[in-house]
Short mmCIF file of C-alpha atoms in Angstrom, two decimals:
data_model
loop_
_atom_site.label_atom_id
_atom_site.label_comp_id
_atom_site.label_asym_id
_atom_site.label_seq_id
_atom_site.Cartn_x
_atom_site.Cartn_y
_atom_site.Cartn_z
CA UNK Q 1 -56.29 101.85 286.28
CA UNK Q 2 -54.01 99.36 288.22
CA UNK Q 3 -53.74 97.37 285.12
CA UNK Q 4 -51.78 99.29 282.60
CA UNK Q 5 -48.27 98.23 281.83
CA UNK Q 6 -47.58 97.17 285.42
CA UNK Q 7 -50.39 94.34 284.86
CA UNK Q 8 -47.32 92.63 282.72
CA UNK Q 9 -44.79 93.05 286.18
CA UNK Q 10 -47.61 91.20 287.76
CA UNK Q 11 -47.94 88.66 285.01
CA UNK Q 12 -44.29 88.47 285.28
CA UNK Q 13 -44.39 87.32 288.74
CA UNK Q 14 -46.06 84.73 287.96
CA UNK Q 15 -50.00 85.78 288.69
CA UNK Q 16 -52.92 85.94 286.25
CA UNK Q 17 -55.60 87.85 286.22
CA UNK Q 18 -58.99 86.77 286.19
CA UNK Q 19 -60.48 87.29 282.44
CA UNK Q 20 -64.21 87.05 280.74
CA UNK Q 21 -62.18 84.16 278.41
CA UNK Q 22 -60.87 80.41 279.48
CA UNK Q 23 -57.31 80.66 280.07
CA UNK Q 24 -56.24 78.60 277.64
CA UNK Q 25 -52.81 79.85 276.57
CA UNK Q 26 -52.13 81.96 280.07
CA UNK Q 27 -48.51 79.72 280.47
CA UNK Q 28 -46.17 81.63 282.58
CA UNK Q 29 -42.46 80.98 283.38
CA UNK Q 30 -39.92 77.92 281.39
CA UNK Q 31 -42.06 74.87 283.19
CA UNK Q 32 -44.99 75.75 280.87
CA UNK Q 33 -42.96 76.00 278.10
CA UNK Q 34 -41.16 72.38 278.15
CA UNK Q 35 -43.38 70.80 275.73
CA UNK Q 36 -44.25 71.47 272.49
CA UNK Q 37 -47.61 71.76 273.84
CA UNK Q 38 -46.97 74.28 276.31
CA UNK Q 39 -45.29 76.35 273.43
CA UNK Q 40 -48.58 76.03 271.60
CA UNK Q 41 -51.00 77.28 274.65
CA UNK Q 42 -48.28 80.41 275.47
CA UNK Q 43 -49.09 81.30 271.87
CA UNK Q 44 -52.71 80.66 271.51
CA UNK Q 45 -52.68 82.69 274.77
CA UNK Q 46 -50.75 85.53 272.94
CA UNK Q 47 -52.77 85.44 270.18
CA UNK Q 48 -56.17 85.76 272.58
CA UNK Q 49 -54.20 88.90 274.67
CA UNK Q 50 -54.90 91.01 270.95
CA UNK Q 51 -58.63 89.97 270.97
CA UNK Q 52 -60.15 90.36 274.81
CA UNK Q 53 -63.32 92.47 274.31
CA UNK Q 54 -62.86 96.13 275.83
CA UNK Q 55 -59.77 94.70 277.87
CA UNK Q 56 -57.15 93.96 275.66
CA UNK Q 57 -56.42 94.57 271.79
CA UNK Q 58 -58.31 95.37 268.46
CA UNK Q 59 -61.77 93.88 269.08
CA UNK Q 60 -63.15 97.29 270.53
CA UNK Q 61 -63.54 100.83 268.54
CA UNK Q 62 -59.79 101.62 270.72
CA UNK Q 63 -57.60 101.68 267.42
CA UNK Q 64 -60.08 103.34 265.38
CA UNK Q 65 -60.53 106.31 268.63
CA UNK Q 66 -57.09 106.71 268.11
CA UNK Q 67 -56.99 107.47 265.01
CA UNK Q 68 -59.22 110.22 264.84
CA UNK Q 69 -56.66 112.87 264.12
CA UNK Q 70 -56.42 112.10 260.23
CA UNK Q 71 -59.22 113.39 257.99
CA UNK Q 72 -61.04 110.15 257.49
CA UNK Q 73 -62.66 109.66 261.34
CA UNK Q 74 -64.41 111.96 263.65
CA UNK Q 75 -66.96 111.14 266.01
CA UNK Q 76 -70.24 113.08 267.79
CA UNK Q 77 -70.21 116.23 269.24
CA UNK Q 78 -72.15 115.78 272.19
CA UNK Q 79 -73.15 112.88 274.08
CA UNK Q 80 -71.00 110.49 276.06
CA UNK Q 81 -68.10 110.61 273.18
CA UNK Q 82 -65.88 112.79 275.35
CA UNK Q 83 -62.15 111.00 275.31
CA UNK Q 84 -63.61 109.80 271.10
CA UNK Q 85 -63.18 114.13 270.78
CA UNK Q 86 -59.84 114.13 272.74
CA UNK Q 87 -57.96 112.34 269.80
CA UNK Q 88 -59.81 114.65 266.83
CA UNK Q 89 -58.64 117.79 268.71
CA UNK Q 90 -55.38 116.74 269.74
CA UNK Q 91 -55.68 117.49 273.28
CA UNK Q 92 -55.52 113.58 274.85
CA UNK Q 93 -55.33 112.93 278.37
CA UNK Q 94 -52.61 110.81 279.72
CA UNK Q 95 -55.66 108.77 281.58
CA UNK Q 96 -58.08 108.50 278.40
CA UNK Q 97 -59.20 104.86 279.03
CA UNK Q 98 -59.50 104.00 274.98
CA UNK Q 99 -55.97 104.07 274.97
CA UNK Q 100 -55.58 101.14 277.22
CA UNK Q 101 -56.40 97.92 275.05
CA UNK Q 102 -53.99 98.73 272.79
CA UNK Q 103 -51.18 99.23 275.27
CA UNK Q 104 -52.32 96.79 277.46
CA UNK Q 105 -52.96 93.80 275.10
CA UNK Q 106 -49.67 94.71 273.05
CA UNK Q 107 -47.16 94.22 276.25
CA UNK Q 108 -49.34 90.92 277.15
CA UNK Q 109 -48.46 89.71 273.71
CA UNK Q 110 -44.80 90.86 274.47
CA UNK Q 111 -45.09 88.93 277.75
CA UNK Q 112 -46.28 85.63 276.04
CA UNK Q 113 -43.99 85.64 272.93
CA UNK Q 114 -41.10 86.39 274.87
CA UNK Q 115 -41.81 83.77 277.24
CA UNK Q 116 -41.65 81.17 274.13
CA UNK Q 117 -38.71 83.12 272.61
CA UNK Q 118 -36.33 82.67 275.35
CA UNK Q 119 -37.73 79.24 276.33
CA UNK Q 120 -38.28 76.86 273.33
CA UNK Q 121 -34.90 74.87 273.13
CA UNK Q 122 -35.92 73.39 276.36
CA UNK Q 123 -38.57 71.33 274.26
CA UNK Q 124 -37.40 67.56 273.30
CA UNK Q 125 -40.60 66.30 272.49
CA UNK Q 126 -41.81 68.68 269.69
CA UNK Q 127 -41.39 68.03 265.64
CA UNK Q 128 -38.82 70.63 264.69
CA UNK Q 129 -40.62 72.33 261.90
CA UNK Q 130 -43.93 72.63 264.03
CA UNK Q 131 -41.36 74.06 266.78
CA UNK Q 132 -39.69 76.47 264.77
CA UNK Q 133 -42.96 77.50 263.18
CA UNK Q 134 -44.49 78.37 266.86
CA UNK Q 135 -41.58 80.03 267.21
CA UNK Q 136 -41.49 82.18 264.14
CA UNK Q 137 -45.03 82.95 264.60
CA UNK Q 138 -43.99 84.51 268.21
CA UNK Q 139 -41.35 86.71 266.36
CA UNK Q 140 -44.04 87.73 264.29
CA UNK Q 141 -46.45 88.62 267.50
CA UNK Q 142 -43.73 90.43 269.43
CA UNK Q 143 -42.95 92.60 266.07
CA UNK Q 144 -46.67 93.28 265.55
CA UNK Q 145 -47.22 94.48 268.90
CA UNK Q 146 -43.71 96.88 269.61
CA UNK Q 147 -44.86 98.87 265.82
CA UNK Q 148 -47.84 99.17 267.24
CA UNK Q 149 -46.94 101.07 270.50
CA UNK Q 150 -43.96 102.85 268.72
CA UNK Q 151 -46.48 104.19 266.17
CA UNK Q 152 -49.05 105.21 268.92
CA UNK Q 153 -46.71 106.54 271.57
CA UNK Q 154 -43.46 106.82 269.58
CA UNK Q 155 -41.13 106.00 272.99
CA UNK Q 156 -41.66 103.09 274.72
CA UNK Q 157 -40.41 100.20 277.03
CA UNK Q 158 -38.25 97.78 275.02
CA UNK Q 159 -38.58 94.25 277.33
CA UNK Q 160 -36.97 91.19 276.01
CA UNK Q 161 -37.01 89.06 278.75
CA UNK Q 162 -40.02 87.25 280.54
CA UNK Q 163 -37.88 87.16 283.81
CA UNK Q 164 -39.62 89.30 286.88
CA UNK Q 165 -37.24 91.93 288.03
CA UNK Q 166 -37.78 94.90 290.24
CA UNK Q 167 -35.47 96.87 287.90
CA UNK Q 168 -38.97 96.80 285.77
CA UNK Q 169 -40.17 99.02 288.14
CA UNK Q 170 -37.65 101.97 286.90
CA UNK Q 171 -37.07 100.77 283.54
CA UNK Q 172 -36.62 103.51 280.80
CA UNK Q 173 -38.12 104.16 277.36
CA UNK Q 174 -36.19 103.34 274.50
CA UNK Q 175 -36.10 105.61 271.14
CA UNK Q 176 -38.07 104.80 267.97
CA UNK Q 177 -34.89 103.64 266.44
CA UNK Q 178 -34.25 100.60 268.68
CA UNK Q 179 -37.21 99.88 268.68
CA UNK Q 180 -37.62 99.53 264.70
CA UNK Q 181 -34.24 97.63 264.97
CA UNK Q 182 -35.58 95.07 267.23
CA UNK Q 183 -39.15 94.79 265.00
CA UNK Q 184 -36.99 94.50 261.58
CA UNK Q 185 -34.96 91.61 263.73
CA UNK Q 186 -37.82 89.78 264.82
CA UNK Q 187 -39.42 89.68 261.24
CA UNK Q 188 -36.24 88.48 259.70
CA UNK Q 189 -36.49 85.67 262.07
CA UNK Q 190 -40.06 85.31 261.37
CA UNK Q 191 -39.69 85.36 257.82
CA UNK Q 192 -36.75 82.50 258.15
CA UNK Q 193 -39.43 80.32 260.56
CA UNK Q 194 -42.69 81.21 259.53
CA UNK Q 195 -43.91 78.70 257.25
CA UNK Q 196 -45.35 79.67 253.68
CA UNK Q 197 -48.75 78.04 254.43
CA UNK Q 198 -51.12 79.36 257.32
CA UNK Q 199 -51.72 76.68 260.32
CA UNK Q 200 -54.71 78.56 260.38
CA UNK Q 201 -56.85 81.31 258.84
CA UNK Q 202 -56.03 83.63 262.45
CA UNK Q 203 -52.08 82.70 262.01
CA UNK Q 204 -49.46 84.57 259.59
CA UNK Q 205 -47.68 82.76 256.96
CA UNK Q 206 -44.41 83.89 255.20
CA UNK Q 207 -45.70 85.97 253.09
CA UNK Q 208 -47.74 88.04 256.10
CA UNK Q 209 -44.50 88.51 257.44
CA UNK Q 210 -43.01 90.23 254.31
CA UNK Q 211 -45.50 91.88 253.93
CA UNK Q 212 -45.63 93.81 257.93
CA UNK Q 213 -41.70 94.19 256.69
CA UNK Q 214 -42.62 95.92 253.80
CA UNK Q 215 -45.04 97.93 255.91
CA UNK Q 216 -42.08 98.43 258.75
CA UNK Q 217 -39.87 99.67 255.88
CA UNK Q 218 -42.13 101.92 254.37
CA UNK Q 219 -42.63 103.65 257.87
CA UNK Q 220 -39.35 103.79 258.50
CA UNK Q 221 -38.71 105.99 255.66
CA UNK Q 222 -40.73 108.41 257.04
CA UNK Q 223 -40.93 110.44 259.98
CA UNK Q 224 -39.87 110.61 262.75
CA UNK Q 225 -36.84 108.39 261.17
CA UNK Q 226 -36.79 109.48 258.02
CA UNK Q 227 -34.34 106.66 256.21
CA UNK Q 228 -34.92 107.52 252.94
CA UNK Q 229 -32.82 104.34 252.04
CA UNK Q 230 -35.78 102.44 253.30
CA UNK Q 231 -37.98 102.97 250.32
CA UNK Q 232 -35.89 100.60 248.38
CA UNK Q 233 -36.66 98.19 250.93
CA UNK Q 234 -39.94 98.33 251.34
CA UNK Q 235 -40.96 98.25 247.09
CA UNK Q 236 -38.33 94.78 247.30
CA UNK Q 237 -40.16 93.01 250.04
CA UNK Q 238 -43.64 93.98 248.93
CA UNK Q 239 -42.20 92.77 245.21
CA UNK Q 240 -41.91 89.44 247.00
CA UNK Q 241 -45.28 89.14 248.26
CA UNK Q 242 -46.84 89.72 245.06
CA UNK Q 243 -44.56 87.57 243.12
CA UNK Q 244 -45.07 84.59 244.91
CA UNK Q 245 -49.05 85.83 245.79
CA UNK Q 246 -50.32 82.33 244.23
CA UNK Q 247 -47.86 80.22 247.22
CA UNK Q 248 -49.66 82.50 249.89
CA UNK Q 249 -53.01 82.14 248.73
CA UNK Q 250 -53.38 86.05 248.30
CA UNK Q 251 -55.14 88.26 246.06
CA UNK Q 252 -57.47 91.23 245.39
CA UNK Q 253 -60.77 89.93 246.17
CA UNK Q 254 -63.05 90.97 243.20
CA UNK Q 255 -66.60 89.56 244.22
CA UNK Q 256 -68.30 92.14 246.22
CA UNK Q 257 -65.76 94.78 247.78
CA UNK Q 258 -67.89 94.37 251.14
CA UNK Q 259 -67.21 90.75 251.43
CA UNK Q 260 -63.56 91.40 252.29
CA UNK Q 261 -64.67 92.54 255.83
CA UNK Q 262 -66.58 89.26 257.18
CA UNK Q 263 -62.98 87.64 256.66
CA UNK Q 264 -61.93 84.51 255.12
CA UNK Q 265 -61.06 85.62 251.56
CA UNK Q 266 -57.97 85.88 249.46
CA UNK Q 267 -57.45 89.14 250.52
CA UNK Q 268 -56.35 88.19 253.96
CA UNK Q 269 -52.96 88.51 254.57
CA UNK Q 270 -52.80 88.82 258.42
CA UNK Q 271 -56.49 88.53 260.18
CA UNK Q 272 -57.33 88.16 263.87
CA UNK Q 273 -59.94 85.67 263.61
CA UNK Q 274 -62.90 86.33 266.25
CA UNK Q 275 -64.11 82.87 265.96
CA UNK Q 276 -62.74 79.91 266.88
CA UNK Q 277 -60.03 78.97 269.58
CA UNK Q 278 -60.86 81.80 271.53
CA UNK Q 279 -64.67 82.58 272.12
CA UNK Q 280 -64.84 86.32 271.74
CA UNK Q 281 -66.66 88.73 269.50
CA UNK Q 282 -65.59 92.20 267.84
CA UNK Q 283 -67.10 95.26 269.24
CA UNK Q 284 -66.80 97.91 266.72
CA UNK Q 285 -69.15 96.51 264.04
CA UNK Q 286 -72.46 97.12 264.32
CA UNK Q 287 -74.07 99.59 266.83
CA UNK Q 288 -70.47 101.28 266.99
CA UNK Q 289 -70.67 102.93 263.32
CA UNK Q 290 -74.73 103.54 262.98
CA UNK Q 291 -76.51 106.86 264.10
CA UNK Q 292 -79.23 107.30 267.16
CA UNK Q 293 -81.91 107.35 264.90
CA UNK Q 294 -81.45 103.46 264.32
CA UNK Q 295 -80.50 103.19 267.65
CA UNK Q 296 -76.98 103.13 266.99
CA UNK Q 297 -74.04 104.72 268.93
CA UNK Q 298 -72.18 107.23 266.54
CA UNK Q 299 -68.94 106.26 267.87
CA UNK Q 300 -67.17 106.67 264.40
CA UNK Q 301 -68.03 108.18 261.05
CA UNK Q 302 -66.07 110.01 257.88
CA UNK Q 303 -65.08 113.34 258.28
CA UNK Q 304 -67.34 115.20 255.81
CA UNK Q 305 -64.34 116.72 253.36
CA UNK Q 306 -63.73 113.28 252.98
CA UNK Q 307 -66.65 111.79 251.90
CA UNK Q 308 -67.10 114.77 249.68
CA UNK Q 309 -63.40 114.33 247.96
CA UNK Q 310 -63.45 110.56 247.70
CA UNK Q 311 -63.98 109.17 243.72
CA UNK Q 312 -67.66 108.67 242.85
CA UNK Q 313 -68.17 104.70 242.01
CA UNK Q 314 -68.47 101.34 242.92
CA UNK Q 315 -66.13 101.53 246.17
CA UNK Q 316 -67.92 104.75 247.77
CA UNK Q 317 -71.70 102.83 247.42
CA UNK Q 318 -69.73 99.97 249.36
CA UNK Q 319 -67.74 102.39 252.05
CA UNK Q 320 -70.48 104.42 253.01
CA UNK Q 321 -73.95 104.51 254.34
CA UNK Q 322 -75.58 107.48 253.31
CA UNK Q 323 -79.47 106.86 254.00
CA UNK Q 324 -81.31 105.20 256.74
CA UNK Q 325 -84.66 103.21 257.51
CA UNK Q 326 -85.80 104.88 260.70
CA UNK Q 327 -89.77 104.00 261.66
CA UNK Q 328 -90.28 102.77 257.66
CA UNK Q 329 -89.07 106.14 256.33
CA UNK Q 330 -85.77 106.17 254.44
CA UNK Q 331 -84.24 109.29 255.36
CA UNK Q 332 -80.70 110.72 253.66
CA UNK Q 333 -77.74 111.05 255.98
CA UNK Q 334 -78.10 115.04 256.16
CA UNK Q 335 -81.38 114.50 258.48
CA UNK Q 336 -79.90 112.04 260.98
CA UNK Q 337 -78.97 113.24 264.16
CA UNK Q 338 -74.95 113.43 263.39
CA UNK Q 339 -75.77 115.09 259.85
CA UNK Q 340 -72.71 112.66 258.79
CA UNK Q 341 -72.79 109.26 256.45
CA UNK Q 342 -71.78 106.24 258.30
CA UNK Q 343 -69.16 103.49 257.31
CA UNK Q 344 -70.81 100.70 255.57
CA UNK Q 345 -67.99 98.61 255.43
CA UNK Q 346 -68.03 98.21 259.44
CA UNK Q 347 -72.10 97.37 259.26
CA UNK Q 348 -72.80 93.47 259.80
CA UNK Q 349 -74.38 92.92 256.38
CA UNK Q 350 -76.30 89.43 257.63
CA UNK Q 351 -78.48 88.96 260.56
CA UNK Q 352 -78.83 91.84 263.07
CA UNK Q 353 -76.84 94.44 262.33
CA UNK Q 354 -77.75 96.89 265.62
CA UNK Q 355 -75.44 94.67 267.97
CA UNK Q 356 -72.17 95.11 269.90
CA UNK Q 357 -71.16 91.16 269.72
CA UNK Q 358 -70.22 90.03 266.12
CA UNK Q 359 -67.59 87.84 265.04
CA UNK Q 360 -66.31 89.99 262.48
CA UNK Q 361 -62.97 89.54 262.13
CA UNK Q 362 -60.30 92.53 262.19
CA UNK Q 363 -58.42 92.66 259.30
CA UNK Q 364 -55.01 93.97 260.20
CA UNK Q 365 -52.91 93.77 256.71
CA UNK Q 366 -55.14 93.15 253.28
CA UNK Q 367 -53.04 92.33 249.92
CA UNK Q 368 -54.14 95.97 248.94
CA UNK Q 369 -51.67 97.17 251.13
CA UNK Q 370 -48.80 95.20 249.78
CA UNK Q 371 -49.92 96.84 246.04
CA UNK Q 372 -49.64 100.05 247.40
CA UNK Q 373 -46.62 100.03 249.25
CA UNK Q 374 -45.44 98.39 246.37
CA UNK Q 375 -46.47 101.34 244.22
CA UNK Q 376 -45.34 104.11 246.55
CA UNK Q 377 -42.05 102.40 247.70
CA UNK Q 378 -41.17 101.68 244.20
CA UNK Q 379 -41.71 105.53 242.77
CA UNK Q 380 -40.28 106.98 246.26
CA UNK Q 381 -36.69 104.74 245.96
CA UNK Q 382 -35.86 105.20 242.33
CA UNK Q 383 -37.90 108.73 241.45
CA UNK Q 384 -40.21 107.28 238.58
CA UNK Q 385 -42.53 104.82 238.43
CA UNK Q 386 -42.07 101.42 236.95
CA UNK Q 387 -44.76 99.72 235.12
CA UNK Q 388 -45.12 97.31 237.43
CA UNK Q 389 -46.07 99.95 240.32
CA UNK Q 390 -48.92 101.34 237.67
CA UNK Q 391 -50.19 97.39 237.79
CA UNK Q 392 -50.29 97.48 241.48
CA UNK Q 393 -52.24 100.62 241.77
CA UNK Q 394 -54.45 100.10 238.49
CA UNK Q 395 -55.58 97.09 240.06
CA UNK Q 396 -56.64 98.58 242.97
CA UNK Q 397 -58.38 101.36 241.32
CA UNK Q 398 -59.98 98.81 238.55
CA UNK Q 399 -61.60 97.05 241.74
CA UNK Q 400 -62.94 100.41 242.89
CA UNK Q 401 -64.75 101.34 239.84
CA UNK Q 402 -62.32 103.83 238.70
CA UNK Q 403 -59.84 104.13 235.57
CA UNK Q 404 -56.09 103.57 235.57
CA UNK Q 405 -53.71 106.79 237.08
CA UNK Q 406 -52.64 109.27 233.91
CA UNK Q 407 -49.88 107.61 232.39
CA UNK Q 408 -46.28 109.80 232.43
CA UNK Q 409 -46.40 110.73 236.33
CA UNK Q 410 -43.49 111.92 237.57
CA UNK Q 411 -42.27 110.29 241.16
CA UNK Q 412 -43.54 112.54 243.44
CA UNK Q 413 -46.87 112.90 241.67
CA UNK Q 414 -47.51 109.11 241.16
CA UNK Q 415 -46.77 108.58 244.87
CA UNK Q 416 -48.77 111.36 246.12
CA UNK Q 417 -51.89 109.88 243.87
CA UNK Q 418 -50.52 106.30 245.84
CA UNK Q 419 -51.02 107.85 248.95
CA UNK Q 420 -54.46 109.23 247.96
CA UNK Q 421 -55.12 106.41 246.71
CA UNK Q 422 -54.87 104.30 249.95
CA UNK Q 423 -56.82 107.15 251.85
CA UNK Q 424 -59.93 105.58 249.96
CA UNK Q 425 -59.30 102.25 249.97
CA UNK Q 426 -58.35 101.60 253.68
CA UNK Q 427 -60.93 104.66 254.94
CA UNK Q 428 -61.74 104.44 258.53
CA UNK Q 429 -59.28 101.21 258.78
CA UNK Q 430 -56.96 102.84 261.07
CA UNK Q 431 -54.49 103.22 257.93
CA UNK Q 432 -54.66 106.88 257.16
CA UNK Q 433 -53.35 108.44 260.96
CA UNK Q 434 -50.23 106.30 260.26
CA UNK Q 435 -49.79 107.68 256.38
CA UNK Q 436 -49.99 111.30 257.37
CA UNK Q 437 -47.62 110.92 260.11
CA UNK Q 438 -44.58 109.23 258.70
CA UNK Q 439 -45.65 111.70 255.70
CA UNK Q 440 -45.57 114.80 258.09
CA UNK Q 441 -49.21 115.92 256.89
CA UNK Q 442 -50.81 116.07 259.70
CA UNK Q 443 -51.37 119.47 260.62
CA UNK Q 444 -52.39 120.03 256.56
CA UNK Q 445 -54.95 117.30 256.78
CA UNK Q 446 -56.90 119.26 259.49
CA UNK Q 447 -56.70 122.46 257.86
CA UNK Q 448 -60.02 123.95 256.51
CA UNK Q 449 -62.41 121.87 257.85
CA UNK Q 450 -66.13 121.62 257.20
CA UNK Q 451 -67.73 123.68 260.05
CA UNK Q 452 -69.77 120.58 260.54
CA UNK Q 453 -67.21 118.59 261.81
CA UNK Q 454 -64.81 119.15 265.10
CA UNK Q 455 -62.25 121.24 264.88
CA UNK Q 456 -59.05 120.53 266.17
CA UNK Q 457 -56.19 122.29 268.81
CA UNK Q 458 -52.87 123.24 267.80
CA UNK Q 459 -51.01 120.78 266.21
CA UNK Q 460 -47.40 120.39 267.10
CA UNK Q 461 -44.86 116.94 266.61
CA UNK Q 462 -45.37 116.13 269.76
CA UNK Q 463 -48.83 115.73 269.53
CA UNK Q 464 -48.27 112.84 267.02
CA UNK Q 465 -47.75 110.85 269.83
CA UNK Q 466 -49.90 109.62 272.40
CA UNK Q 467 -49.12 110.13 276.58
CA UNK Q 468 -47.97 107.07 277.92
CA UNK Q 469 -51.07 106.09 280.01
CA UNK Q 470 -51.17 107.59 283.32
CA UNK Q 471 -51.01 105.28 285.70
CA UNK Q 472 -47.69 103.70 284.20
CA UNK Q 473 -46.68 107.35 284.06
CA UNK Q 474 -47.41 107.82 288.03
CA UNK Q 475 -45.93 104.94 289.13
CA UNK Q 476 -42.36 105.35 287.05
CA UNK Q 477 -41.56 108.56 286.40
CA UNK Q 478 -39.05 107.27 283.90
CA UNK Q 479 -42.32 106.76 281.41
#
């Protein structure tokens, strides 16, 4: 519980704490940072800080807990899935420990990437465009990280500086607007840095960043900001990606929809890569999403309105696991233990599947997304949809096994059928929480739900936002 937040004053002190990984990357203070090699290591370290197993960032089932309160995720009644249920019914403890990679790796990444921000023109020995590309990379890191925690817990610390100060101990939070002005800066920088090719398969290029901008814009439009004038924005900068989708290497992946989740395809935009400089492995594949009766752990499955609602085709066979080899029988998902289908799409398709350690990769932005904010953006800014947003969702939709959207759709319509649309083809990827908040559907999404499934608390706007974790909360009452 000591290591919250305040783990970062610590860091900023100029300490480390002992981790399961090689601490490659853990550079602290401007000394590190002289070389273009140091610059390198502080960002290889920020890069690990997103992908420490159960400690810090998106390689456990913490983002997916989280996002239990939309209509796509719920997890098991009983058992040991107690702080899983605190998200689905809206009641969350301020000391729920799932909460704590997310916060916890994000401000590490702050740490790191504002250590090379504020200390890279000491470097003489480094190329320039390598420089500037480490650079732009951290920009992109430090953006990443503050939309997380403003999504999750709405007001939060806004630290710039990698300087130690006691004032940290009393510092403030700041409101969602400043910090959506600081993430729109820090992409614009990216996008100016960033190159247009990938260093490697676990690093942005320019096109990633556009394409978390377009993201950034299209939340911004919605609650709790609610710039309308955003929606412009967002259809522009998504435009942009897909225009120039052939210089970033990006596409719709069209050769087995499950393929897109061991990684390494076209439809990578932004992936944290599992394998390679860092030696970890992704905990939420696997034994995460499969029932007791094959020895799973039912952390996470679809709600069952959902599964019901979502189009019949080629995309449902490949999201969902609806029977089950237990002892040589098959059995149908209504007999297992849950009485729930399972998410395919998270089950290792090669090898053993009933693990915890895979190196799945976690896919954080897919070129789906930048169709579909296309599509929605577009209809939302100008009130009807262009042609080219019915190419971005048809193509989508073609992929899935399902005809184009009825031609003649008025704004409103064709966006709400965008929005729909994106429910099925990011289900259970952490996506759908964040669509019916800045949408303000929340509460209408957990209306009428099958009696087999949890039922939530009251639902209020402060209950889109997560407690800031208790023990930063105890030790500065300012949080």
């Amino acid at each position: 519980m000591k290591t919250y937040f305040f783990a970062l004053i610590i860091l900023l002190a100029g300490c480390s704490k002992a981790l399961e990984e090689k601490p490659r990357g853990l550079v602290v203070g401007s000394e590190g940072l002289s070389s273009q090699a140091g610059l390198e290591a502080a960002l290889t370290g920020a890069y690990g800080s997103l992908m420490v197993p159960w400690e810090s960032g998106f390689t456990t089932v913490s983002q997916i807990a989280m996002c239990m309160g939309a209509d796509d995720l719920t997890t098991h009644p009983g058992s040991n899935k107690e702080e899983f249920r605190e998200f689905d019914r809206f009641n969350v403890s301020s000391l729920n420990s799932r909460m704590t990679p997310i916060w916890r790796g994000c401000y590490k990444v702050i740490q790191s990437t504002n250590n090379i921000i504020n200390n890279y023109t000491a470097v003489k020995d480094g190329e320039e465009a390598t420089v500037r590309a480490i650079v732009g990379e951290a920009y992109f890191l430090r953006a990443l990280s503050y939309y997380w925690l403003t999504r999750y817990w709405g007001k939060v610390p806004l630290l710039l500086t990698e300087k130690y100060s006691a004032d940290l101990l009393n510092i403030q939070k700041s409101e969602p607007a400043a910090i959506y002005k600081q993430i729109e800066e820090d992409l614009v920088k990216a996008e100016e840095w960033v190159p247009n090719t990938k260093r490697n398969p676990g690093r942005p290029n320019k096109g990633a960043v556009k394409a978390l901008l377009a993201d950034v814009y299209l939340t911004e439009a919605g609650w709790p900001l609610k710039d309308a004038s955003k929606y412009a924005l967002a259809a522009a900068k998504a435009k942009e990606v897909i225009d120039a989708k052939a210089t970033y290497g990006f596409d719709l992946y069209k050769d087995g929809y499950l393929k897109i989740f061991a990684g390494g395809t076209v439809e990578d935009v932004f992936t944290l890569f599992t394998r390679g400089q860092w030696s970890t492995y992704n905990s939420f594949y696997g034994l995460s999403t499969m029932p007791e009766n094959e020895g799973g752990w039912s952390d996470f499955f679809p709600e069952l309105n959902f599964f019901h609602n979502f189009p019949e085709g080629s995309r449902k066979d490949a999201t969902f696991s609806t029977s089950f080899v237990v002892g040589g029988t098959t059995i149908p998902w209504q007999e297992v233990t849950t009485k729930h289908p399972y998410y395919k799409k998270f089950t290792i398709q090669s090898g053993n599947k009933a693990t915890y350690m895979s190196n799945n990769p976690v896919i954080m932005i897919r070129y789906a997304h930048v169709l579909l904010i296309y599509a929605e953006a577009q209809a939302r800014a100008t009130g009807t949809p262009s042609a080219e947003a019915y190419a971005a969702v048809n193509a989508v939709r073609l992929r899935a096994g399902l005809g184009n959207l009825p031609d003649g759709l008025a704004g409103p319509a064709f966006a709400e059928a965008v929005v729909n649309e994106r429910a099925w083809e990011f289900a259970g990827e952490w996506s759908r929480w964040f669509d019916l908040v800045r949408l303000e559907q929340v509460e209408a999404a957990n209306e009428n739900k099958d009696p087999g499934d949890l039922q939530p608390g009251a639902i209020t706007k402060e209950k889109y936002w997560m407690p800031i974790p208790g023990a930063d909360a105890l030790m500065n009452p300012n949080l």
